[in-house]
Amino acid sequence: EENGADFALVLRPAFWGHGEAITRLALDRGFDGFGLTEVLIALPFSRNPDRVVARYGFVPDGDDTYAGVRFRQYRLSRAAWSAGSHLEP
């Protein structure tokens, strides 16, 4: 994406309970391994993810429409990730 890499995570039942560790590893790989500068997530308005995504350092970044459906957008910069915002429990 021109405005950052999209991040999505869907876990099979066998991996439920491991989402936090998998997310941290994926973001580490994205920023450190692939050299990404920003990561975006888009979540439907039917969910209230603010506390969960803030845990990793994501901040609200407006909304967007995909296939006629509005989504909240959150952005995480490499600088925020490197500053250790993802280390908060």
XYZ file of N, CA and C in Angstrom:
267
model
N 0.836 -1.178 0.000
C 0.000 0.000 0.000
C 0.884 1.245 0.000
N 0.401 2.273 -0.633
C 1.186 3.500 -0.704
C 1.247 4.236 0.626
N 0.290 3.996 1.518
C 0.277 4.713 2.795
C 0.670 3.834 3.972
N 1.218 2.663 3.720
C 1.650 1.754 4.775
C 1.216 0.343 4.456
N 1.811 -0.602 5.134
C 1.467 -2.013 4.927
C 0.246 -2.372 5.763
N -0.683 -3.118 5.181
C -1.860 -3.584 5.914
C -1.496 -4.803 6.750
N -2.066 -4.867 7.947
C -1.831 -6.008 8.837
C -3.173 -6.618 9.213
N -3.277 -7.919 9.070
C -4.478 -8.646 9.475
C -4.042 -9.963 10.106
N -4.808 -10.412 11.068
C -4.469 -11.650 11.758
C -5.745 -12.438 12.011
N -5.793 -13.636 11.472
C -6.907 -14.560 11.709
C -6.279 -15.858 12.172
N -6.674 -16.303 13.346
C -6.059 -17.497 13.932
C -6.993 -18.697 13.901
N -6.435 -19.842 13.615
C -7.178 -21.092 13.729
C -7.361 -21.392 15.212
N -8.400 -22.121 15.562
C -8.667 -22.405 16.983
C -7.468 -22.973 17.741
N -6.645 -23.751 17.094
C -5.479 -24.335 17.767
C -4.493 -23.270 18.243
N -4.569 -22.064 17.665
C -3.637 -20.995 18.017
C -4.280 -19.891 18.845
N -5.558 -20.050 19.195
C -6.208 -19.077 20.063
C -5.431 -18.996 21.366
N -5.284 -17.819 21.889
C -4.492 -17.616 23.098
C -3.046 -17.251 22.791
N -2.665 -17.333 21.520
C -1.296 -17.001 21.109
C -1.249 -15.749 20.248
N -2.385 -15.072 20.100
C -2.466 -13.917 19.210
C -1.521 -12.796 19.570
N -1.365 -12.521 20.860
C -0.479 -11.428 21.267
C 0.960 -11.711 20.865
N 1.434 -12.919 21.135
C 2.819 -13.269 20.792
C 3.017 -13.267 19.274
N 2.043 -13.791 18.549
C 2.138 -13.838 17.092
C 2.141 -12.419 16.521
N 1.295 -11.553 17.066
C 1.246 -10.161 16.606
C 2.587 -9.472 16.828
N 3.145 -9.635 18.024
C 4.436 -9.004 18.320
C 5.537 -9.514 17.382
N 5.558 -10.815 17.136
C 6.569 -11.372 16.229
C 6.386 -10.861 14.802
N 5.130 -10.789 14.354
C 4.860 -10.313 12.993
C 5.267 -8.846 12.833
N 4.950 -8.024 13.836
C 5.329 -6.614 13.754
C 6.840 -6.438 13.838
N 7.500 -7.206 14.687
C 8.971 -7.185 14.730
C 9.543 -7.517 13.353
N 9.034 -8.567 12.745
C 9.532 -8.990 11.429
C 9.261 -7.906 10.387
N 8.083 -7.311 10.444
C 7.742 -6.271 9.471
C 8.658 -5.070 9.566
N 8.870 -4.589 10.786
C 9.699 -3.395 10.957
C 11.186 -3.705 10.830
N 11.640 -4.758 11.487
C 13.072 -5.049 11.504
C 13.536 -5.889 10.322
N 12.720 -6.852 9.918
C 13.116 -7.740 8.828
C 12.826 -7.192 7.444
N 11.655 -6.581 7.284
C 11.247 -6.081 5.975
C 11.461 -4.580 5.813
N 11.808 -3.895 6.891
C 12.076 -2.469 6.808
C 10.847 -1.593 6.618
N 9.682 -2.080 7.052
C 8.476 -1.261 6.927
C 8.611 -0.004 7.774
N 7.983 1.069 7.322
C 8.002 2.307 8.099
C 6.685 2.530 8.828
N 5.593 1.953 8.306
C 4.290 2.074 8.947
C 3.457 0.832 8.666
N 2.595 0.519 9.612
C 1.662 -0.603 9.468
C 0.272 -0.076 9.782
N -0.702 -0.485 8.975
C -2.089 -0.063 9.146
C -2.973 -1.263 9.452
N -4.001 -1.023 10.262
C -5.051 -2.014 10.427
C -6.382 -1.297 10.245
N -7.336 -2.011 9.706
C -8.689 -1.476 9.502
C -9.661 -2.446 10.161
N -10.494 -1.916 11.035
C -11.446 -2.748 11.772
C -12.844 -2.174 11.635
N -13.849 -3.042 11.573
C -15.219 -2.562 11.404
C -15.692 -1.769 12.615
N -16.630 -0.877 12.389
C -17.181 -0.075 13.466
C -17.983 -0.908 14.457
N -18.275 -2.143 14.121
C -19.029 -3.012 15.034
C -18.167 -3.480 16.206
N -16.891 -3.201 16.166
C -15.975 -3.575 17.251
C -15.403 -2.318 17.887
N -14.983 -2.421 19.136
C -14.358 -1.298 19.834
C -12.954 -1.723 20.263
N -11.992 -1.619 19.359
C -10.651 -2.158 19.590
C -9.639 -1.178 20.175
N -10.056 0.024 20.562
C -9.090 1.063 20.926
C -8.054 0.604 21.946
N -8.482 -0.012 23.033
C -7.521 -0.439 24.070
C -6.587 -1.523 23.568
N -7.136 -2.456 22.799
C -6.315 -3.570 22.317
C -5.237 -3.085 21.358
N -5.602 -2.278 20.378
C -4.607 -1.837 19.401
C -3.630 -0.832 20.004
N -4.072 -0.050 20.983
C -3.169 0.894 21.654
C -2.061 0.161 22.398
N -2.345 -1.042 22.832
C -1.349 -1.856 23.535
C -0.090 -2.048 22.686
N -0.253 -2.058 21.379
C 0.874 -2.237 20.465
C 1.432 -0.920 19.956
N 0.774 0.189 20.276
C 1.232 1.494 19.833
C 0.456 2.068 18.663
N -0.565 1.354 18.173
C -1.388 1.874 17.090
C -2.182 3.075 17.578
N -2.338 4.058 16.716
C -3.137 5.245 17.030
C -4.233 5.389 15.973
N -5.377 5.967 16.361
C -6.449 6.172 15.386
C -5.965 7.015 14.205
N -6.425 6.651 13.024
C -6.002 7.341 11.809
C -7.191 7.509 10.864
N -8.318 7.941 11.418
C -9.498 8.189 10.594
C -10.230 6.921 10.232
N -10.938 6.989 9.124
C -11.646 5.808 8.651
C -11.530 5.738 7.144
N -11.887 4.595 6.610
C -11.802 4.377 5.175
C -12.955 3.463 4.775
N -13.242 3.411 3.510
C -14.317 2.569 3.004
C -13.736 1.551 2.034
N -14.068 0.297 2.278
C -13.657 -0.800 1.405
C -14.911 -1.546 0.981
N -15.108 -1.685 -0.308
C -16.272 -2.405 -0.851
C -17.577 -1.883 -0.252
N -17.647 -0.568 -0.046
C -18.863 0.036 0.459
C -19.071 -0.060 1.960
N -18.089 -0.577 2.699
C -18.195 -0.734 4.154
C -17.172 0.175 4.824
N -17.609 0.958 5.827
C -16.694 1.844 6.547
C -15.923 1.070 7.617
N -14.641 1.385 7.728
C -13.758 0.782 8.715
C -13.004 1.877 9.455
N -12.714 1.629 10.735
C -11.788 2.488 11.483
C -10.384 2.096 11.065
N -9.538 3.077 10.917
C -8.157 2.797 10.543
C -7.232 3.206 11.681
N -6.232 2.380 11.933
C -5.220 2.641 12.953
C -3.857 2.522 12.303
N -2.905 3.326 12.789
C -1.563 3.370 12.209
C -0.515 3.167 13.303
N 0.508 2.415 12.967
C 1.653 2.203 13.852
C 2.909 2.529 13.076
N 3.710 3.441 13.600
C 4.965 3.813 12.924
C 6.119 2.986 13.485
N 7.148 2.887 12.691
C 8.350 2.198 13.153
C 8.912 2.905 14.385
N 8.836 4.243 14.403
C 9.355 5.007 15.540
C 8.613 4.643 16.828
N 7.287 4.539 16.762
C 6.503 4.172 17.954
C 6.843 2.754 18.391
N 6.983 1.839 17.440
C 7.323 0.453 17.766
C 8.715 0.395 18.390
N 9.672 1.114 17.797
C 11.044 1.116 18.310
C 11.141 1.764 19.697
N 10.245 2.707 19.971
C 10.259 3.385 21.280
C 9.762 2.459 22.387
N 9.253 1.294 22.012
C 8.859 0.318 23.026
C 7.425 0.404 23.470
N 6.579 1.106 22.708
C 5.174 1.197 23.122
C 4.536 -0.182 23.161
N 5.062 -1.131 22.423
C 4.503 -2.480 22.383
C 4.896 -3.311 23.603
N 5.736 -2.764 24.462
C 6.170 -3.499 25.642
C 5.217 -3.329 26.817
N 4.239 -2.438 26.667
C 3.263 -2.226 27.737
C 2.364 -3.439 27.865
N 2.109 -3.885 29.080
C 1.244 -5.079 29.240
C -0.203 -4.772 28.913
